[in-house]
Amino acid sequence: MIGFAAFAQKEILEIVRTWRVWVLPGILLFFALTGPIMARFTPEIIHALASEQLGNFTLPDPSYVDAYTGWIKNLSQTALFALIIVYGSIVSSERRSGTAILVLTKPVSRGSFILAKATVHSAFLAVLVVIGTAVTWGLTAVVFEEAPGPALWSAALAWLAFGILFIALMTLLSVLIAPAAGAAGAGLGAYALISIASLWTPLGRWSPAGLTTIPTSLALGEPVDAFWPVCTALLLAAALFALAAAAFQRNEL
């Protein structure tokens, strides 16, 4: 791909210099820093504020599992929604600003333009998830004095495959739908459809739809087979990036 290295460098500089460097990292770092602490003290806070309403009802003692599931649920909900909104303009914003016209008048390919975005932003998300999971793991060990690693890391990496799938989807939607709000709305609609599809057992077992629930099950330490949902998610992400590149070839800049 002609120009891939130059495009990749441009994407990295844009992440560092624009608001993207603050939104997703800020959300993930906030949840990573507060999740274990909230998991540890939420029952005590609830009891202190609503002891009369609770009566003789006793809340279960918190454990490291609460911190793990809290982190994964935050990834699966707030972080994923933020990702969809942030990447709703990943391509269309450059077409509107004229950046795409400027760089693509040089002897470089449109395919490398999309491939650079796919590579850099997937790696960016991977770094954020690894850092956030490491912080959650460390704080959980401090707060609960117990923090087995396999359950948390397997859950986080399974979700990462789902996140990369949505980066691919939003790249394609941003090529096809010029308004960022329209692309984001379509992305949220796709998430809703995938969540509904996961209720059908075959899809939940063999397709990316299973990744709407599998990461939480892994965080709970349940024996769940995530191999096929993760593999199909990554394969579908590659196909969506390829479709985005093909569609971008036909777009007028």
Backbone as a ProteinNet text record, in pm:
[ID]
protein_1_A
[PRIMARY]
MIGFAAFAQKEILEIVRTWRVWVLPGILLFFALTGPIMARFTPEIIHALASEQLGNFTLPDPSYVDAYTGWIKNLSQTALFALIIVYGSIVSSERRSGTAILVLTKPVSRGSFILAKATVHSAFLAVLVVIGTAVTWGLTAVVFEEAPGPALWSAALAWLAFGILFIALMTLLSVLIAPAAGAAGAGLGAYALISIASLWTPLGRWSPAGLTTIPTSLALGEPVDAFWPVCTALLLAAALFALAAAAFQRNEL
[TERTIARY]
84.1	0	88.1	73.4	155.9	112.2	208.6	180.1	131.8	133.3	79.7	153.6	286.9	365.1	335.2	324.8	296.2	157.5	58.5	-76.8	-82.2	-10.2	-9.2	49.6	157	216.7	119.2	46.7	-52.5	-161.3	-208.5	-313.2	-264.4	-140.9	-85.6	-77.4	-31.8	-22.6	-160.2	-260.3	-395.9	-451	-422.8	-468.1	-406.6	-276.8	-205.4	-250.2	-278.8	-302.8	-448.9	-540.8	-682.4	-752	-884.5	-961.9	-974.5	-942.5	-953.6	-861.2	-748.7	-654.4	-710.2	-816.2	-871.8	-1000.3	-1084.3	-1217.1	-1211.2	-1169.8	-1165.5	-1068.3	-943.6	-854.6	-909.8	-973.1	-1028.9	-1139.3	-1227.9	-1337.7	-1283.8	-1192.6	-1141.1	-1058.4	-977.2	-897.2	-985.5	-1090.8	-1183.2	-1245.1	-1294.6	-1356.1	-1253.4	-1131.8	-1029.2	-988.8	-982.5	-939.9	-1050.2	-1174.1	-1284.2	-1357.3	-1349.6	-1427.5	-1401.5	-1276.1	-1250.8	-1289.5	-1266.2	-1301	-1451.9	-1525.1	-1671.1	-1724.8	-1665	-1709	-1688.7	-1580.4	-1550.8	-1643	-1673.5	-1742.7	-1889.8	-1938.3	-2078.9	-2175.4	-2159.4	-2252.7	-2254.9	-2140	-2134.8	-2204.5	-2184.3	-2249.7	-2401	-2447.5	-2591.3	-2648.9	-2579	-2627.9	-2633.3	-2532.5	-2530.3	-2641.2	-2673.3	-2773.1	-2915.7	-2930	-3065.4	-3084.5	-3023.4	-3032.8	-3176.1	-3253.8	-3392	-3478.3	-3455.7	-3533.6	-3495.6	-3369.1	-3324.7	-3375.9	-3397.8	-3446	-3344.8	-3389.2	-3300.6	-3226.8	-3252.3	-3186.8	-3038.2	-2955.8	-2811.1	-2753.2	-2677.3	-2612	-2496.2	-2473.8	-2361.9	-2228.6	-2131.3	-1998.3	-1936.9	-1875.7	-1813.7	-1689.2	-1656	-1536.4	-1471.1	-1357.3	-1287	-1371.5	-1464.2	-1550.6	-1634.9	-1677.5	-1756.7	-1675.1	-1546.9	-1460.1	-1439.5	-1419.8	-1398.8	-1521.5	-1637.4	-1759.3	-1793.2	-1762.5	-1785.8	-1702.1	-1576.2	-1488	-1538.7	-1576.2	-1623	-1755.9	-1845.4	-1972.5	-1951.5	-1856.9	-1827.4	-1769.1	-1685.1	-1634.3	-1748.2	-1837.1	-1942.9	-2052.8	-2063.1	-2170.7	-2114	-2072.4	-2030	-1914.1	-1810.5	-1693.2	-1727.9	-1810.4	-1847.4	-1931.6	-2024.4	-2105.4	-2017.5	-1920.4	-1828.5	-1747	-1703.1	-1627	-1709.2	-1835.2	-1922	-1936.4	-1955	-1972.5	-1842	-1729.9	-1600.8	-1563.3	-1587.4	-1544.8	-1653.1	-1760.7	-1862.8	-1815.6	-1706.9	-1654.6	-1510.3	-1468.6	-1327.5	-1281.1	-1369.5	-1335	-1403.5	-1531.2	-1608.3	-1552.5	-1493.9	-1438.8	-1322.6	-1244.3	-1130.8	-1177.3	-1288.2	-1343.7	-1399.1	-1468.2	-1524.9	-1416.5	-1310.6	-1205.2	-1111.5	-1116.7	-1028.4	-896.4	-874.4	-749.4	-733.9	-843.5	-837.4	-797.1	-853.2	-818.1	-669.6	-620.8	-481.2	-385.1	-408.7	-313.1	-329.9	-451.9	-475	-446	-408.9	-362.3	-218.3	-151	-14.3	-20.9	92.2	90.8	78.4	-34.6	-63.1	-201.8	-227.9	-353.3	-458.1	-583	-692.2	-699.9	-659.1	-658.4	-565.7	-449.3	-355.7	-410.7	-491.4	-557	-646.4	-728.4	-817.6	-738.8	-640	-561.2	-486.1	-435.4	-365.2	-459.7	-581.7	-679.3	-712.5	-731.8	-764.6	-654.4	-530.1	-417.4	-394.6	-386.9	-352.5	-461.5	-586.9	-692.8	-724	-704.5	-718.4	-607.7	-486	-374.8	-397.2	-450.7	-480.4	-579.7	-685.3	-783.2	-720.3	-636.4	-571.9	-485.4	-409.7	-325.1	-410.7	-520.4	-607.8	-667.7	-713.8	-775.9	-673.1	-553.7	-449	-412.3	-394.5	-359.7	-473.2	-596.2	-710.2	-728.3	-709.6	-724.2	-613.3	-491.5	-380.8	-406	-458.5	-489.7	-599.7	-704.2	-812.1	-759.2	-676.2	-618.5	-536.1	-449.3	-365.1	-445.1	-541.6	-623	-711.1	-759.5	-839.6	-756.4	-630.1	-541.2	-516.9	-506.9	-485	-609.8	-725.4	-849.7	-902.4	-895.9	-955.6	-852.9	-724.6	-615.5	-628.5	-700.6	-717.3	-757.6	-681.4	-711.3	-650.7	-711.8	-661.6	-670	-564.7	-556.1	-633.9	-638.2	-695.7	-837.9	-924.5	-1063.9	-1073.9	-1002	-1009.2	-949.3	-832.5	-765	-836.2	-886.8	-960.3	-1086.4	-1153.7	-1273.6	-1239.9	-1133	-1094.9	-1051.4	-976.6	-930.2	-1045.2	-1141.3	-1260.1	-1336	-1350.3	-1418.6	-1338.7	-1206	-1123.3	-1155.4	-1176.5	-1214.8	-1345.8	-1438.7	-1566.9	-1546.3	-1458	-1429.2	-1366	-1273.8	-1211.4	-1315.6	-1407.8	-1516.3	-1594.8	-1620.4	-1697.8	-1614.7	-1483.5	-1400.6	-1412.4	-1409.2	-1424.4	-1561.3	-1665.1	-1800.1	-1813.7	-1760.5	-1772.8	-1689.8	-1578.3	-1500.4	-1582.5	-1647.4	-1732.3	-1849.2	-1915.1	-2030	-1988.4	-1869.2	-1821.7	-1790.5	-1754.3	-1734.3	-1868.8	-1968.3	-2097.3	-2190.2	-2178.4	-2270.3	-2189.5	-2209.7	-2129	-2151.9	-2277.2	-2296.1	-2249.2	-2169.3	-2118.1	-2231.2	-2334	-2447.2	-2519.8	-2531.3	-2596.8	-2519.3	-2386.6	-2303.4	-2308.7	-2303.9	-2310.7	-2445.2	-2553.2	-2685.5	-2695.8	-2638.8	-2639.4	-2557.4	-2446	-2364	-2435.9	-2507.4	-2585.2	-2697.5	-2759.5	-2862.5	-2806.1	-2683.9	-2620	-2592.2	-2549.2	-2524.9	-2653.9	-2763.6	-2891.8	-2932	-2912.6	-2947	-2859.1	-2730.4	-2639.7	-2678	-2716.7	-2758.1	-2881.9	-2976.5	-3096.7	-3060.8	-2971.1	-2931.2	-2864.3	-2795.4	-2723.8	-2818.7	-2947.1	-3044.2	-3069.1	-3040.1	-3053.8	-2926.6	-2937.5	-2822.2	-2718	-2754.7	-2650.9	-2567.5	-2633.9	-2558.6	-2470.3	-2522.3	-2443.2	-2321.8	-2330.3	-2220.9	-2116.7	-2160.5	-2069.6	-2037.2	-2103.8	-2084.8	-2040.6	-2002	-1963.5	-2073.4	-2198.8	-2308.2	-2284.9	-2215.6	-2189.1	-2103.9	-2028.9	-1940.4	-2015.4	-2146.4	-2224	-2237.2	-2222.2	-2239.2	-2118.3	-2041.2	-1930.3	-1826.3	-1784	-1684.5	-1728.4	-1855.1	-1903.3	-1899.8	-1937.7	-1932.7	-1789.6	-1694.7	-1553.9	-1505.5	-1548.1	-1508.7	-1562.2	-1677	-1735.1	-1666.5	-1576	-1507.5	-1584.9	-1688.4	-1768.9	-1698.2	-1714	-1648.8	-1722.7	-1675.4	-1739.8	-1640.2	-1686.7	-1602	-1613.7	-1508	-1509.8	-1435.8	-1385.7	-1298.6	-1367.2	-1482.7	-1548.7	-1604.2	-1667.3	-1709.6	-1594.5	-1479.7	-1364.3	-1310.2	-1294.6	-1242.3	-1333.5	-1463.1	-1554.5	-1561.8	-1545.6	-1544.8	-1424.9	-1307.6	-1187.8	-1194.3	-1247.4	-1263.4	-1362.8	-1472.5	-1570.9	-1514	-1433.2	-1368.7	-1279.4	-1201.6	-1115.6	-1199.8	-1312.4	-1400.7	-1460.5	-1498.7	-1556.3	-1453.4	-1329	-1223.2	-1201.6	-1205.8	-1189.8	-1305.5	-1428.4	-1543.8	-1531.4	-1481.3	-1462.2	-1361.8	-1252.8	-1152.9	-1212.2	-1291.2	-1354	-1453.9	-1533.4	-1631.1	-1562.9	-1451.4	-1379.3	-1317.6	-1284.8	-1230.1	-1331	-1460.7	-1565.8	-1617.4	-1575	-1623.1	-1559.9	-1640.8	-1586.9	-1537.4	-1417.9	-1359.3	-1396.1
-119.7	0	125.4	205.9	326	430.8	482	589.7	545.2	413.2	366	427.8	427.9	478.4	626.3	704.3	847	869	791.9	804.4	761.5	653.7	606.3	712	776.2	883	998.9	1031.3	1139.3	1105.4	980.6	939.3	948.8	906.9	913.3	1058.3	1146.9	1288.6	1348	1307.1	1358.2	1312.3	1188.1	1138.5	1221.6	1251.5	1325.1	1470.4	1530	1674.3	1715.1	1620.3	1656.9	1601.9	1625.8	1587.7	1437.3	1358.6	1213.6	1159.3	1230	1181.3	1193.1	1270.7	1291	1213	1195.2	1139	994.5	903.5	762	734.3	785.3	760.8	815.2	933.3	990.8	904.8	855.7	770.2	640.7	575.3	447.2	462.6	568.2	588.2	618.2	695.7	724.8	596.8	511.3	386.5	292.7	290.4	202.5	245.6	377.3	428.5	421.5	439.1	445	312.3	224.2	101.1	13.2	-25.6	-110.8	-45.6	83.8	154.1	157.5	187	187.7	48.3	-53.2	-190.5	-226.7	-177.9	-209.4	-136.7	-10	70.9	98.7	63.7	89.3	25.6	-101.6	-158.1	-78.8	-32	46.3	180.9	242.5	371.5	354.5	250	225	198.7	120.8	89.3	214.7	302.2	424.2	520.1	525.7	620.6	567.7	435.5	378.9	263.1	272.3	161.8	139.4	247.5	232	163.9	199.1	137	-10	-42.2	-180.7	-273.6	-218.4	-301.3	-409.1	-534.7	-645.6	-702.4	-643.9	-694.4	-662.6	-762	-745.8	-758.3	-657.7	-663	-761.9	-834.7	-929.4	-856.9	-923.1	-864.3	-846.9	-731.9	-711	-797.4	-826.5	-904.9	-851.8	-909.1	-865.8	-886.3	-980.5	-1006.5	-883.1	-810.9	-689.1	-585.4	-573	-478.4	-522.1	-651.9	-703.8	-680.8	-719.9	-705.9	-559	-474.2	-331.1	-275.1	-315.6	-269	-314.9	-440.6	-494	-431.2	-409.7	-345.8	-202.5	-132.5	3.5	3.8	-96.5	-108.8	-136.6	-226.5	-272.9	-170	-73.5	24.8	164.4	235.5	374.6	388.3	304.8	316.9	284	182.7	146.2	255.7	313.3	421.9	542.5	572.6	683	653.8	529.4	489.2	511.4	471.2	486.9	634.6	718.9	862.5	924.6	891.6	949	912.9	787.3	741.8	757.5	823.1	849.6	942.4	1016	1109.8	1078.7	955.2	921	947.5	929.7	958.2	1085.2	1101.6	1214.7	1349.5	1355.8	1483.6	1528.4	1434.6	1469.9	1510.1	1454.5	1497.2	1639.4	1668.9	1802.8	1909.5	1876.1	1974.6	1993.1	1899.8	1908.9	1836.8	1777.3	1704.9	1587.5	1515.9	1399.6	1440.5	1551.3	1598.2	1632.5	1698.9	1743.2	1626	1524.1	1414	1316.3	1302.7	1203.5	1256.6	1385.2	1435.2	1392.8	1344.3	1294.3	1148.5	1091.7	953.6	851.2	852.4	754.8	696.7	580.9	511.6	538.2	532.4	546.5	425.4	310	191.4	206.2	266.5	288.4	389.4	481.6	580.3	509	414	339.1	239.9	172.8	74.6	140.1	260.8	332.2	362.1	405.8	431.5	303.5	193.4	65.9	23.2	32.2	-13.9	74.5	204.8	297	301.2	309.5	324.6	193.5	81.1	-47.5	-62.4	-22.9	-28.3	69.8	187.2	287.1	232	168.6	108.8	-3.1	-84.5	-194.7	-142.4	-36.7	21.7	73	141.4	195.1	83	-23.8	-133.9	-204.2	-224.3	-290.2	-205.3	-75.3	12.4	15.8	34.2	39.8	-89.4	-203.1	-332.1	-352.2	-309.4	-321	-236.8	-114.5	-28.4	-91.8	-143.6	-210.7	-329.7	-407.9	-526.5	-488.5	-386.5	-344.7	-287.3	-200.4	-142.2	-247	-342.9	-450.1	-530.9	-556.9	-629.7	-551.6	-419.1	-336.4	-330.8	-311.9	-292.1	-422.2	-531.2	-657.3	-760.7	-731	-823.1	-957.1	-956.8	-1076.3	-1030.6	-1075.9	-1031.8	-1129.9	-1246.8	-1341.3	-1281.1	-1297.3	-1229.6	-1289	-1422.4	-1479.1	-1433.8	-1428.5	-1391.3	-1249.2	-1156.9	-1017.1	-998.3	-1053.6	-1031.6	-1100.1	-1220.6	-1287.5	-1209.9	-1154.1	-1074.4	-946.3	-878.2	-752.3	-774.8	-880.9	-907.2	-950.7	-1022.9	-1058.2	-931.9	-839.3	-714	-633.8	-638.8	-564.8	-605.9	-735.3	-780.9	-715.9	-701.6	-637.5	-489.4	-425	-284.1	-260	-347.5	-334.1	-353.6	-446.6	-465.7	-336.8	-263.7	-140	-26.2	-26.8	70.9	46.9	-81.6	-115.3	-73.7	-102	-64.6	85.8	160.6	305.8	364.6	300.6	346.5	333	218.4	198.2	296.6	311.7	402.9	546.6	584.2	720.6	745.7	639.7	652.6	668	591.5	587.6	702.2	750	851.1	974.2	1083.1	1202.9	1265.8	1288.4	1349.8	1257.1	1310.1	1228	1175.4	1257.5	1214.1	1097.8	1100.4	990.9	861.5	868.9	749.5	695.4	785.4	741.9	677.2	736.2	677.4	539.2	522.1	390.5	290.9	337.7	250.8	205.7	297.7	261.8	165.4	186.9	94.6	-44.2	-51	-180	-251.4	-174.7	-234.9	-292.6	-219.2	-268.5	-398.3	-403.7	-524.5	-642.8	-617.1	-724	-775.5	-684.2	-725.2	-814	-779.1	-860.9	-996.6	-994.8	-1119.4	-1215.6	-1163.1	-1249.6	-1335.8	-1299.1	-1378.1	-1513.2	-1522.9	-1650.5	-1730.6	-1844.3	-1921.3	-1948.8	-1994.6	-2019.7	-1895.9	-1780.8	-1658.4	-1619.2	-1635.7	-1604.2	-1693.2	-1815.7	-1911.2	-1899.7	-1866.3	-1874.7	-1741.3	-1634.6	-1507.4	-1397.2	-1280.2	-1168.1	-1124.1	-1159.3	-1120.8	-1172.5	-1286.1	-1340.7	-1250.3	-1158.9	-1070.7	-959.9	-953.5	-860.3	-911.5	-1042.4	-1101.4	-1181.8	-1237.5	-1325.5	-1257.7	-1132.9	-1072	-1066.6	-1035.7	-1033.3	-1172.1	-1273.2	-1410.8	-1451.8	-1411.9	-1442.6	-1372.9	-1247.2	-1173.8	-1240	-1304.1	-1375.2	-1509.2	-1547.2	-1674.2	-1792.8	-1767.5	-1877	-1940.9	-2071.1	-2140.2	-2112.5	-2015.5	-1974.4	-1990.6	-2043.4	-2058.2	-1932	-1851.1	-1724.6	-1733.5	-1851.1	-1862.3	-1816.7	-1875.5	-1842.4	-1700.9	-1651.4	-1511.3	-1413.8	-1439.4	-1350.6	-1362.5	-1485.3	-1505.9	-1443.9	-1468	-1412.4	-1260.3	-1205.7	-1059.5	-999.4	-1059.3	-1006.9	-1025.2	-1139.9	-1162.2	-1063.6	-1039.8	-943.8	-802.7	-770.2	-638.4	-620.1	-722.7	-714.8	-695.6	-766.5	-752.8	-612.8	-556.1	-421.5	-316.2	-332.7	-240.2	-249.1	-372.7	-389.9	-324.4	-339.1	-273.6	-121.7	-72	72.4	123	47.2	87.2	85.7	-18.7	-27	84.9	116.4	224.6	359.3	375.3	503	526.6	417.3	431.7	500.9	480.6	533.5	669.9	714.5	841.4	960.3	1061.8	1187.3	1270.7	1323.6	1401.9	1549.3
0	0	0	-105.1	-117.5	-15.6	60.6	154.8	290.4	319.3	446.9	565.2	560.4	673.2	699.3	591.7	608.9	667.3	618.9	672.4	819.2	852.4	991.2	1083.8	1038.8	1118.7	1136.2	1029.3	1038.2	1139.8	1139.9	1233.5	1377.8	1400.5	1536	1583	1496	1532.2	1558.8	1482.1	1504	1638	1676	1805.8	1917.9	1903.7	2008.2	2014.4	1899.1	1893.8	1903.8	1890.4	1890.8	2014.5	2022.6	2139.3	2156	2051.7	2065.2	2174.3	2197.9	2297.9	2438.8	2456.4	2589.8	2614.5	2514.4	2538.4	2584.4	2497.7	2535.2	2649.7	2644.2	2758.2	2890.1	2883.6	3005.5	3065	2978.1	3025.5	3084.5	3012.7	3060	3187.3	3195.1	3315.4	3435.7	3415	3524.7	3580.4	3492.6	3537.8	3601.4	3546.3	3601.6	3742.5	3764.8	3894.9	4000.4	3957.9	4055.1	4071.6	3970.7	3974.5	4095.7	4122.7	4239.4	4371.7	4383.2	4507.4	4526.7	4419.5	4428.2	4459.3	4398	4424.7	4571.4	4630.1	4770.7	4867.4	4841.2	4941.5	4909.9	4792.9	4759.8	4859.2	4899.7	4999.1	5130	5175.4	5298.6	5280.6	5164.2	5137.3	5134.4	5065	5056.6	5195.1	5273.9	5408.7	5495.4	5481.3	5561.3	5521.8	5391.3	5343.4	5349.7	5346.1	5338.5	5434.3	5551	5646.9	5693.5	5709.8	5756.2	5649.9	5522.7	5415.3	5396.8	5420.6	5401.9	5510.3	5628	5738.5	5774.2	5778.3	5811.8	5691.1	5575.3	5454.7	5460.1	5435.4	5439.4	5299	5260.5	5130.3	5133	5023.8	5021.9	5031.5	5089.8	5101.9	4962.8	4936.9	4805	4788.6	4664	4634.7	4507.9	4474.1	4353.5	4227.6	4231.9	4116.8	4084.5	4186.9	4164	4088.3	4122.6	4051.5	3907.4	3886.8	3752	3663.5	3714.1	3632.8	3610.8	3707.8	3689.2	3575.6	3568.6	3461.3	3325	3314.4	3186.5	3145.8	3240.8	3207.8	3161.5	3221.4	3176.4	3035	3004.2	2868	2770.6	2809.2	2718.7	2697.6	2785.8	2774.5	2745.8	2847.8	2830.2	2733.4	2750.4	2663.5	2518.5	2497.2	2360.1	2295.2	2369.6	2315.4	2280.6	2368.1	2340.1	2215.1	2199.7	2080.9	1954.5	1958.4	1841.5	1804.4	1903.6	1877.6	1828	1892.9	1854.6	1711.8	1673.7	1541.7	1434.7	1467.6	1367.1	1257	1281.8	1181.1	1144.7	1163.1	1143.4	999.7	902.2	762.1	713.6	745.6	692.2	736.2	856.8	903.3	815.9	766.4	681.3	541.6	497.1	369	380.3	491.9	510.1	523.6	597.2	622.6	503.8	408.2	292.6	310.2	427.7	451.6	356.6	334.4	245.5	104.9	55.8	-79	-85.4	19.1	20.7	14.3	96.2	102.7	-12.5	-63.9	-169.1	-309.1	-322.4	-451.5	-476.8	-371.6	-386.1	-433.1	-476	-526.3	-413.3	-348.6	-242.5	-268.7	-212.4	-242.8	-136	-178.7	-83.5	8.7	-41.8	42.1	160.9	139.1	249.5	349.6	302	389	490.7	443.3	531.6	617.1	556.7	630.9	746.4	723.6	830.5	946.7	913.5	1019	1094.2	1021.2	1084.8	1181.2	1135.9	1216.6	1338.3	1315.5	1424.3	1530.8	1489.3	1588.3	1659.9	1593.7	1662.9	1767.4	1730.4	1825.5	1940.7	1909.7	2012.6	2115.1	2066.1	2157.1	2237.6	2174.9	2246.4	2361.2	2335.7	2440.5	2556.5	2523.5	2627.6	2713	2648.3	2722.4	2810.6	2759	2838	2959.3	2938.8	3051.9	3154.6	3106.9	3198.9	3275.5	3207.7	3274.8	3377.4	3344.3	3438.2	3563.8	3543.1	3658.7	3743.6	3678.7	3752.4	3829.6	3767.5	3830.9	3954.2	3936.6	4048.9	4164.9	4136	4242.1	4310.1	4232.9	4291.3	4389.6	4354.9	4446	4574.2	4562.4	4681.3	4768.6	4705.4	4780.3	4839.9	4762.6	4808.5	4853.2	4831.6	4866.6	4794.5	4686	4603.7	4464.2	4364.2	4227.9	4127.4	4110.4	4009.7	3870.3	3793.2	3664.8	3549.3	3533	3410.2	3379.7	3479.5	3454	3399.5	3460.1	3417.5	3278.9	3254.5	3127.4	3011.7	3034	2926.4	2891.4	2991.6	2966.6	2890.6	2931.5	2866.5	2722	2697.5	2561	2471	2527.6	2448.5	2409.3	2504.4	2470.7	2368.4	2375.2	2280.6	2136.9	2113.4	1979	1936	2030.1	2000.6	1970.6	2046.6	2022.3	1886.2	1846	1714.3	1604	1626.9	1530.3	1510.7	1618.1	1604.8	1545.6	1564.6	1493.5	1343	1303.3	1161.3	1109.1	1187.4	1145.7	1131.1	1227.1	1221.3	1107.8	1073.3	958.2	830.8	813.9	696.3	695.2	809.4	815.5	790.1	835.5	814	666.6	593.7	449.1	377.7	422.9	354.3	393.9	520.2	573.2	612.2	542.4	565.8	703	746.4	877.9	990.1	1080.5	1190.8	1278.3	1299.3	1381.9	1317.9	1184.8	1115	1126.8	1110.9	1124.4	1266.8	1365.6	1505.1	1535.5	1483.7	1504.1	1443.3	1324	1261.1	1342	1398.6	1481.9	1607.3	1670.8	1789	1753.9	1636.4	1591.2	1567.1	1509.7	1486.5	1618	1718.3	1849.5	1908.1	1893.7	1944.3	1874.2	1743.5	1668.1	1709	1729.2	1771.5	1909.9	1998.1	2133.2	2127	2041.2	2025.9	1964.1	1864.4	1797.8	1893.9	1995.3	2089.6	2171.8	2175.5	2249.9	2183.8	2052.8	1983	2006.9	2069	2115.1	2007.7	1888.1	1786.3	1753	1740.4	1712	1829.5	1950.3	2068	2082.2	2031.4	2046.8	1936.4	1812.9	1699.7	1634.2	1670.9	1600.5	1697.2	1644.1	1731.3	1827	1798.5	1888.5	2029.7	2041.6	2174.5	2261.2	2198.9	2275.7	2348.9	2332.7	2416	2559	2579.6	2713.6	2760.2	2666.9	2704.3	2793.9	2768.4	2857.1	3003.5	3028.6	3167.2	3228.3	3151.2	3201.6	3234	3149.4	3176.1	3302.9	3322.5	3442.6	3569.3	3557.4	3670.9	3695.9	3607.8	3621.9	3568.8	3490.8	3436.6	3317.4	3300.2	3187.1	3056.3	2981.3	2856.7	2742.2	2630.1	2512.2	2426.4	2427.4	2353.5	2221.2	2185.7	2068.8	1940.4	1909.8	1783.7	1779.7	1885.4	1881.2	1858.8	1923.2	1904.1	1762.2	1712.9	1577.1	1471.8	1483.4	1383.7	1392.5	1513.1	1526.9	1454.1	1470.9	1405.4	1254	1209.4	1065.1	1004.3	1075.5	1026.7	1026.7	1127	1130.4	1008	973.8	855.2	729.2	720.2	603.5	596.1	710.2	711.3	672.5	718.9	677.1	526.2	471.4	326.3	251.4	302.3	239.8	246.9	360	373.6	270.7	250.6	150.7	10.7	-21	-153.2	-175.3	-71.4	-83.4	-95.7	-25	-28.9	-166.3	-237.2	-371.7	-464.3	-435.7	-523.7	-478.4	-360.5	-308.1	-380.4	-400.4	-450.9	-332.2	-344.9	-234.2	-247.6
[MASK]
+++++++++++++++++++++++++++++++++++++++++++++++++++++++++++++++++++++++++++++++++++++++++++++++++++++++++++++++++++++++++++++++++++++++++++++++++++++++++++++++++++++++++++++++++++++++++++++++++++++++++++++++++++++++++++++++++++++++++++++++++++++++++++++

